C-alpha cells in the first residue's frame, strides 16, 4: 500500500508562469522599506534557494518593476510597480513580439467581455468607466 500523503509531499506543486514573480512583487509591497533577498526568501517559504530568489528579483529589476540599491556586497530591493503593472508589461511584450499588431489588438478586443470592452473604451476616451 502506498502512502499518498508522502507522495504528495515528494512532488511540490509547480508554479505557473510568472506566479513566483507576482508573489515576490506582492511581498515587496508589504515590506516596511527596502529589503534584502533573504527577507523575501524567508517569507516565500517553500524551500526556495536564495539564488532562485535573487534571480527572480534580478529579472523583476530588468523589467523595471523593482529597484535596488547597493548595501554592502548585496542589494536592498523595493517594488516600484504593482501586480497590474507587471501584467501590463507582459501584455506589451507579447504585443511587441508580434508582427501584425493590428490583428493582435483586434483579436484581443473582440474577445473581451462586454464589461471589459466598456472599461477599455472609457480608458481610451479618458472618461470614467461605468460599473461592470
Short mmCIF file of N, CA and C in Angstrom, two decimals:
data_model
loop_
_atom_site.label_atom_id
_atom_site.label_comp_id
_atom_site.label_asym_id
_atom_site.label_seq_id
_atom_site.Cartn_x
_atom_site.Cartn_y
_atom_site.Cartn_z
N UNK A 1 0.84 -1.17 0.00
CA UNK A 1 0.00 0.00 0.00
C UNK A 1 0.89 1.24 0.00
N UNK A 2 0.53 2.23 -0.78
CA UNK A 2 1.34 3.44 -0.88
C UNK A 2 0.82 4.51 0.05
N UNK A 3 1.74 5.27 0.58
CA UNK A 3 1.38 6.41 1.41
C UNK A 3 1.21 7.62 0.51
N UNK A 4 -0.03 7.97 0.20
CA UNK A 4 -0.30 9.07 -0.74
C UNK A 4 0.15 10.41 -0.20
N UNK A 5 0.07 10.62 1.10
CA UNK A 5 0.48 11.91 1.64
C UNK A 5 1.99 12.09 1.45
N UNK A 6 2.76 11.01 1.55
CA UNK A 6 4.20 11.09 1.31
C UNK A 6 4.48 11.41 -0.15
N UNK A 7 3.73 10.79 -1.05
CA UNK A 7 3.92 11.04 -2.48
C UNK A 7 3.60 12.50 -2.82
N UNK A 8 2.56 13.04 -2.19
CA UNK A 8 2.20 14.43 -2.45
C UNK A 8 3.27 15.38 -1.96
N UNK A 9 3.89 15.07 -0.81
CA UNK A 9 4.96 15.92 -0.28
C UNK A 9 6.21 15.83 -1.13
N UNK A 10 6.45 14.69 -1.73
CA UNK A 10 7.67 14.48 -2.50
C UNK A 10 7.66 15.28 -3.80
N UNK A 11 6.49 15.60 -4.32
CA UNK A 11 6.38 16.35 -5.57
C UNK A 11 5.70 17.69 -5.31
N UNK A 12 6.50 18.74 -5.08
CA UNK A 12 5.87 20.04 -4.82
C UNK A 12 5.14 20.55 -6.05
N UNK A 13 4.09 21.33 -5.80
CA UNK A 13 3.29 21.90 -6.88
C UNK A 13 4.16 22.86 -7.69
N UNK A 14 4.11 22.72 -8.98
CA UNK A 14 4.87 23.60 -9.86
C UNK A 14 4.09 24.89 -10.05
N UNK A 15 4.77 26.01 -9.88
CA UNK A 15 4.13 27.31 -10.03
C UNK A 15 3.89 27.60 -11.50
N UNK A 16 2.82 28.35 -11.77
CA UNK A 16 2.53 28.78 -13.12
C UNK A 16 3.51 29.84 -13.57
N UNK A 17 3.56 30.07 -14.86
CA UNK A 17 4.47 31.06 -15.42
C UNK A 17 4.18 32.43 -14.83
N UNK A 18 5.20 33.06 -14.28
CA UNK A 18 5.05 34.39 -13.71
C UNK A 18 4.49 34.41 -12.30
N UNK A 19 4.06 33.27 -11.78
CA UNK A 19 3.45 33.23 -10.45
C UNK A 19 4.45 33.62 -9.36
N UNK A 20 5.67 33.13 -9.47
CA UNK A 20 6.69 33.45 -8.47
C UNK A 20 7.04 34.94 -8.52
N UNK A 21 7.14 35.50 -9.72
CA UNK A 21 7.40 36.94 -9.84
C UNK A 21 6.29 37.74 -9.17
N UNK A 22 5.06 37.33 -9.38
CA UNK A 22 3.91 38.01 -8.79
C UNK A 22 3.96 37.92 -7.27
N UNK A 23 4.31 36.76 -6.75
CA UNK A 23 4.40 36.57 -5.30
C UNK A 23 5.51 37.44 -4.71
N UNK A 24 6.65 37.49 -5.38
CA UNK A 24 7.77 38.30 -4.90
C UNK A 24 7.38 39.78 -4.90
N UNK A 25 6.75 40.22 -5.97
CA UNK A 25 6.34 41.62 -6.07
C UNK A 25 5.33 41.96 -4.97
N UNK A 26 4.39 41.07 -4.72
CA UNK A 26 3.41 41.30 -3.66
C UNK A 26 4.09 41.40 -2.30
N UNK A 27 5.07 40.55 -2.06
CA UNK A 27 5.82 40.61 -0.80
C UNK A 27 6.55 41.93 -0.65
N UNK A 28 7.16 42.39 -1.72
CA UNK A 28 7.89 43.66 -1.66
C UNK A 28 6.95 44.81 -1.33
N UNK A 29 5.69 44.71 -1.77
CA UNK A 29 4.72 45.76 -1.45
C UNK A 29 4.36 45.76 0.03
N UNK A 30 4.52 44.63 0.71
CA UNK A 30 4.21 44.57 2.14
C UNK A 30 5.43 44.91 2.99
N UNK A 31 6.57 45.05 2.37
CA UNK A 31 7.82 45.30 3.10
C UNK A 31 7.79 46.68 3.77
N UNK A 32 8.46 46.79 4.91
CA UNK A 32 8.50 48.08 5.62
C UNK A 32 9.39 49.11 4.94
N UNK A 33 10.10 48.72 3.93
CA UNK A 33 11.03 49.58 3.20
C UNK A 33 11.88 48.69 2.31
N UNK A 34 13.01 49.17 1.83
CA UNK A 34 13.90 48.31 1.05
C UNK A 34 14.32 47.08 1.87
N UNK A 35 14.30 45.91 1.25
CA UNK A 35 14.62 44.67 1.96
C UNK A 35 15.64 43.84 1.18
N UNK A 36 16.31 42.98 1.90
CA UNK A 36 17.29 42.07 1.31
C UNK A 36 16.58 40.85 0.70
N UNK A 37 17.28 40.16 -0.17
CA UNK A 37 16.73 38.96 -0.80
C UNK A 37 16.39 37.90 0.26
N UNK A 38 17.17 37.83 1.31
CA UNK A 38 16.92 36.88 2.39
C UNK A 38 15.57 37.12 3.06
N UNK A 39 15.17 38.38 3.19
CA UNK A 39 13.87 38.73 3.76
C UNK A 39 12.76 38.14 2.89
N UNK A 40 12.92 38.31 1.58
CA UNK A 40 11.94 37.79 0.63
C UNK A 40 11.91 36.26 0.70
N UNK A 41 13.08 35.65 0.72
CA UNK A 41 13.19 34.19 0.76
C UNK A 41 12.48 33.62 1.99
N UNK A 42 12.69 34.22 3.15
CA UNK A 42 12.06 33.74 4.38
C UNK A 42 10.54 33.77 4.28
N UNK A 43 10.00 34.80 3.69
CA UNK A 43 8.56 34.97 3.64
C UNK A 43 7.89 34.17 2.53
N UNK A 44 8.65 33.82 1.51
CA UNK A 44 8.09 33.00 0.43
C UNK A 44 7.85 31.57 0.88
N UNK A 45 8.73 31.08 1.73
CA UNK A 45 8.61 29.70 2.17
C UNK A 45 8.82 28.74 1.01
N UNK A 46 8.46 27.50 1.19
CA UNK A 46 8.54 26.51 0.12
C UNK A 46 9.94 26.04 -0.19
N UNK A 47 10.91 26.41 0.63
CA UNK A 47 12.26 25.90 0.44
C UNK A 47 12.97 26.41 -0.80
N UNK A 48 12.63 27.62 -1.26
CA UNK A 48 13.32 28.17 -2.43
C UNK A 48 14.75 28.52 -2.09
N UNK A 49 15.63 28.25 -3.01
CA UNK A 49 17.04 28.59 -2.82
C UNK A 49 17.21 30.11 -2.87
N UNK A 50 18.17 30.60 -2.11
CA UNK A 50 18.48 32.03 -2.10
C UNK A 50 18.79 32.51 -3.51
N UNK A 51 19.54 31.71 -4.27
CA UNK A 51 19.90 32.10 -5.63
C UNK A 51 18.68 32.23 -6.54
N UNK A 52 17.66 31.40 -6.30
CA UNK A 52 16.42 31.49 -7.08
C UNK A 52 15.73 32.82 -6.80
N UNK A 53 15.68 33.20 -5.52
CA UNK A 53 15.05 34.47 -5.15
C UNK A 53 15.81 35.64 -5.77
N UNK A 54 17.13 35.59 -5.72
CA UNK A 54 17.94 36.67 -6.31
C UNK A 54 17.70 36.72 -7.83
N UNK A 55 17.60 35.58 -8.47
CA UNK A 55 17.32 35.54 -9.91
C UNK A 55 15.98 36.20 -10.23
N UNK A 56 14.95 35.89 -9.45
CA UNK A 56 13.63 36.48 -9.67
C UNK A 56 13.70 37.99 -9.45
N UNK A 57 14.35 38.43 -8.39
CA UNK A 57 14.48 39.86 -8.12
C UNK A 57 15.24 40.56 -9.25
N UNK A 58 16.27 39.92 -9.75
CA UNK A 58 17.05 40.49 -10.85
C UNK A 58 16.21 40.60 -12.11
N UNK A 59 15.41 39.60 -12.39
CA UNK A 59 14.51 39.65 -13.56
C UNK A 59 13.49 40.77 -13.41
N UNK A 60 12.93 40.92 -12.21
CA UNK A 60 11.97 42.00 -11.97
C UNK A 60 12.64 43.36 -12.11
N UNK A 61 13.89 43.44 -11.70
CA UNK A 61 14.65 44.69 -11.86
C UNK A 61 14.85 45.00 -13.34
N UNK A 62 15.19 43.99 -14.11
CA UNK A 62 15.39 44.18 -15.56
C UNK A 62 14.09 44.62 -16.24
N UNK A 63 12.96 44.20 -15.70
CA UNK A 63 11.66 44.58 -16.26
C UNK A 63 11.22 45.96 -15.78
N UNK A 64 11.95 46.52 -14.83
CA UNK A 64 11.64 47.85 -14.34
C UNK A 64 10.55 47.93 -13.29
N UNK A 65 10.22 46.80 -12.66
CA UNK A 65 9.15 46.83 -11.66
C UNK A 65 9.67 46.82 -10.23
N UNK A 66 10.98 46.61 -10.06
CA UNK A 66 11.61 46.77 -8.75
C UNK A 66 12.89 47.59 -8.93
N UNK A 67 13.26 48.28 -7.85
CA UNK A 67 14.54 48.99 -7.86
C UNK A 67 15.44 48.33 -6.83
N UNK A 68 16.72 48.60 -6.95
CA UNK A 68 17.65 48.04 -5.98
C UNK A 68 18.72 49.09 -5.68
N UNK A 69 19.21 49.02 -4.46
CA UNK A 69 20.31 49.88 -4.08
C UNK A 69 21.35 49.02 -3.36
N UNK A 70 22.58 49.32 -3.63
CA UNK A 70 23.69 48.56 -3.06
C UNK A 70 23.68 48.71 -1.55
N UNK A 71 23.90 47.60 -0.86
CA UNK A 71 24.00 47.57 0.59
C UNK A 71 25.10 46.57 0.95
N UNK A 72 26.30 47.07 1.13
CA UNK A 72 27.44 46.16 1.34
C UNK A 72 27.72 45.40 0.06
N UNK A 73 27.75 44.07 0.16
CA UNK A 73 28.02 43.25 -1.03
C UNK A 73 26.75 42.78 -1.72
N UNK A 74 25.59 43.15 -1.18
CA UNK A 74 24.33 42.73 -1.80
C UNK A 74 23.47 43.95 -2.10
N UNK A 75 22.18 43.72 -2.30
CA UNK A 75 21.25 44.79 -2.64
C UNK A 75 20.07 44.80 -1.68
N UNK A 76 19.44 45.95 -1.59
CA UNK A 76 18.15 46.12 -0.93
C UNK A 76 17.15 46.37 -2.06
N UNK A 77 16.02 45.70 -2.01
CA UNK A 77 15.06 45.70 -3.11
C UNK A 77 13.77 46.42 -2.71
N UNK A 78 13.17 47.15 -3.65
CA UNK A 78 11.92 47.88 -3.43
C UNK A 78 11.04 47.73 -4.67
N UNK A 79 9.74 47.51 -4.45
CA UNK A 79 8.79 47.45 -5.57
C UNK A 79 8.52 48.86 -6.07
N UNK A 80 8.51 49.03 -7.39
CA UNK A 80 8.16 50.32 -7.98
C UNK A 80 6.91 50.21 -8.85
N UNK A 81 6.42 49.00 -9.03
CA UNK A 81 5.18 48.76 -9.77
C UNK A 81 4.41 47.68 -9.01
N UNK A 82 3.12 47.60 -9.28
CA UNK A 82 2.30 46.59 -8.63
C UNK A 82 2.04 45.43 -9.59
N UNK A 83 1.21 44.50 -9.16
CA UNK A 83 0.89 43.34 -10.00
C UNK A 83 0.27 43.73 -11.33
N UNK A 84 -0.56 44.78 -11.31
CA UNK A 84 -1.18 45.24 -12.56
C UNK A 84 -0.12 45.78 -13.51
N UNK A 85 0.87 46.47 -12.97
CA UNK A 85 1.96 46.98 -13.80
C UNK A 85 2.77 45.86 -14.42
N UNK A 86 2.99 44.79 -13.65
CA UNK A 86 3.72 43.63 -14.16
C UNK A 86 2.91 42.94 -15.26
N UNK A 87 1.61 42.79 -15.05
CA UNK A 87 0.76 42.16 -16.07
C UNK A 87 0.74 43.01 -17.34
N UNK A 88 0.66 44.33 -17.19
CA UNK A 88 0.66 45.22 -18.36
C UNK A 88 1.97 45.11 -19.12
N UNK A 89 3.07 44.98 -18.39
CA UNK A 89 4.37 44.81 -19.04
C UNK A 89 4.40 43.52 -19.86
N UNK A 90 3.86 42.45 -19.29
CA UNK A 90 3.81 41.17 -20.02
C UNK A 90 2.97 41.30 -21.28
N UNK A 91 1.84 42.00 -21.17
CA UNK A 91 0.97 42.18 -22.33
C UNK A 91 1.68 42.98 -23.42
N UNK A 92 2.39 44.03 -23.02
CA UNK A 92 3.13 44.83 -24.01
C UNK A 92 4.22 44.00 -24.69
N UNK A 93 4.89 43.14 -23.92
CA UNK A 93 5.95 42.31 -24.51
C UNK A 93 5.38 41.33 -25.52
N UNK A 94 4.24 40.75 -25.21
CA UNK A 94 3.60 39.84 -26.16
C UNK A 94 3.22 40.60 -27.43
N UNK A 95 2.62 41.75 -27.26
CA UNK A 95 2.23 42.57 -28.42
C UNK A 95 3.46 42.97 -29.24
N UNK A 96 4.52 43.36 -28.57
CA UNK A 96 5.74 43.77 -29.28
C UNK A 96 6.40 42.61 -30.03
N UNK A 97 6.12 41.38 -29.61
CA UNK A 97 6.75 40.23 -30.26
C UNK A 97 6.01 39.80 -31.53
N UNK A 98 4.86 40.37 -31.79
CA UNK A 98 4.07 40.00 -32.96
C UNK A 98 4.26 41.02 -34.08
N UNK A 99 4.25 40.54 -35.31
CA UNK A 99 4.48 41.44 -36.45
C UNK A 99 3.21 42.19 -36.86
N UNK A 100 2.05 41.59 -36.68
CA UNK A 100 0.79 42.23 -37.08
C UNK A 100 0.05 42.73 -35.84
N UNK A 101 0.46 43.90 -35.35
CA UNK A 101 -0.11 44.47 -34.13
C UNK A 101 -1.62 44.68 -34.26
N UNK A 102 -2.06 45.14 -35.44
CA UNK A 102 -3.48 45.41 -35.63
C UNK A 102 -4.30 44.13 -35.47
N UNK A 103 -3.84 43.04 -36.04
CA UNK A 103 -4.56 41.77 -35.94
C UNK A 103 -4.61 41.29 -34.48
N UNK A 104 -3.49 41.44 -33.78
CA UNK A 104 -3.44 41.01 -32.38
C UNK A 104 -4.40 41.85 -31.54
N UNK A 105 -4.34 43.17 -31.70
CA UNK A 105 -5.23 44.05 -30.93
C UNK A 105 -6.70 43.81 -31.27
N UNK A 106 -6.98 43.61 -32.56
CA UNK A 106 -8.35 43.33 -32.97
C UNK A 106 -8.85 42.05 -32.33
N UNK A 107 -8.05 41.02 -32.37
CA UNK A 107 -8.42 39.74 -31.78
C UNK A 107 -8.62 39.88 -30.26
N UNK A 108 -7.75 40.64 -29.64
CA UNK A 108 -7.85 40.86 -28.19
C UNK A 108 -9.15 41.57 -27.83
N UNK A 109 -9.44 42.66 -28.53
CA UNK A 109 -10.63 43.46 -28.22
C UNK A 109 -11.90 42.69 -28.49
N UNK A 110 -11.95 41.93 -29.57
CA UNK A 110 -13.18 41.18 -29.88
C UNK A 110 -13.42 40.04 -28.90
N UNK A 111 -12.39 39.60 -28.19
CA UNK A 111 -12.54 38.52 -27.22
C UNK A 111 -12.90 39.04 -25.82
N UNK A 112 -12.92 40.36 -25.63
CA UNK A 112 -13.24 40.92 -24.31
C UNK A 112 -14.71 40.74 -23.98
N UNK A 113 -14.98 40.64 -22.69
CA UNK A 113 -16.38 40.63 -22.26
C UNK A 113 -16.95 42.03 -22.48
N UNK A 114 -18.27 42.17 -22.57
CA UNK A 114 -18.85 43.50 -22.76
C UNK A 114 -18.41 44.50 -21.69
N UNK A 115 -18.32 44.06 -20.46
CA UNK A 115 -17.89 44.95 -19.37
C UNK A 115 -16.45 45.41 -19.54
N UNK A 116 -15.57 44.47 -19.91
CA UNK A 116 -14.17 44.83 -20.13
C UNK A 116 -14.02 45.74 -21.34
N UNK A 117 -14.84 45.49 -22.37
CA UNK A 117 -14.79 46.35 -23.55
C UNK A 117 -15.21 47.78 -23.21
N UNK A 118 -16.27 47.91 -22.40
CA UNK A 118 -16.71 49.25 -21.97
C UNK A 118 -15.61 49.94 -21.17
N UNK A 119 -14.99 49.19 -20.28
CA UNK A 119 -13.91 49.74 -19.46
C UNK A 119 -12.75 50.21 -20.33
N UNK A 120 -12.35 49.40 -21.28
CA UNK A 120 -11.25 49.75 -22.17
C UNK A 120 -11.60 50.99 -23.00
N UNK A 121 -12.82 51.03 -23.53
CA UNK A 121 -13.24 52.20 -24.31
C UNK A 121 -13.22 53.47 -23.46
N UNK A 122 -13.69 53.35 -22.22
CA UNK A 122 -13.71 54.51 -21.32
C UNK A 122 -12.28 54.96 -21.00
N UNK A 123 -11.39 54.01 -20.79
CA UNK A 123 -9.99 54.36 -20.52
C UNK A 123 -9.36 55.05 -21.72
N UNK A 124 -9.64 54.54 -22.91
CA UNK A 124 -9.08 55.14 -24.13
C UNK A 124 -9.67 56.52 -24.40
N UNK A 125 -10.94 56.71 -24.05
CA UNK A 125 -11.60 58.00 -24.23
C UNK A 125 -11.24 58.98 -23.13
N UNK A 126 -10.64 58.49 -22.06
CA UNK A 126 -10.31 59.35 -20.94
C UNK A 126 -11.50 59.71 -20.08
N UNK A 127 -12.55 58.89 -20.18
CA UNK A 127 -13.74 59.13 -19.38
C UNK A 127 -13.79 58.12 -18.25
N UNK A 128 -14.69 58.38 -17.31
CA UNK A 128 -14.83 57.45 -16.19
C UNK A 128 -15.60 56.22 -16.65
N UNK A 129 -15.09 55.06 -16.30
CA UNK A 129 -15.74 53.80 -16.69
C UNK A 129 -16.99 53.56 -15.88
N UNK A 130 -17.98 52.96 -16.54
CA UNK A 130 -19.20 52.59 -15.84
C UNK A 130 -18.99 51.26 -15.14
N UNK A 131 -19.80 50.99 -14.15
CA UNK A 131 -19.66 49.73 -13.41
C UNK A 131 -19.84 48.56 -14.36
N UNK A 132 -19.08 47.51 -14.11
CA UNK A 132 -19.14 46.33 -14.96
C UNK A 132 -20.36 45.58 -14.68
#
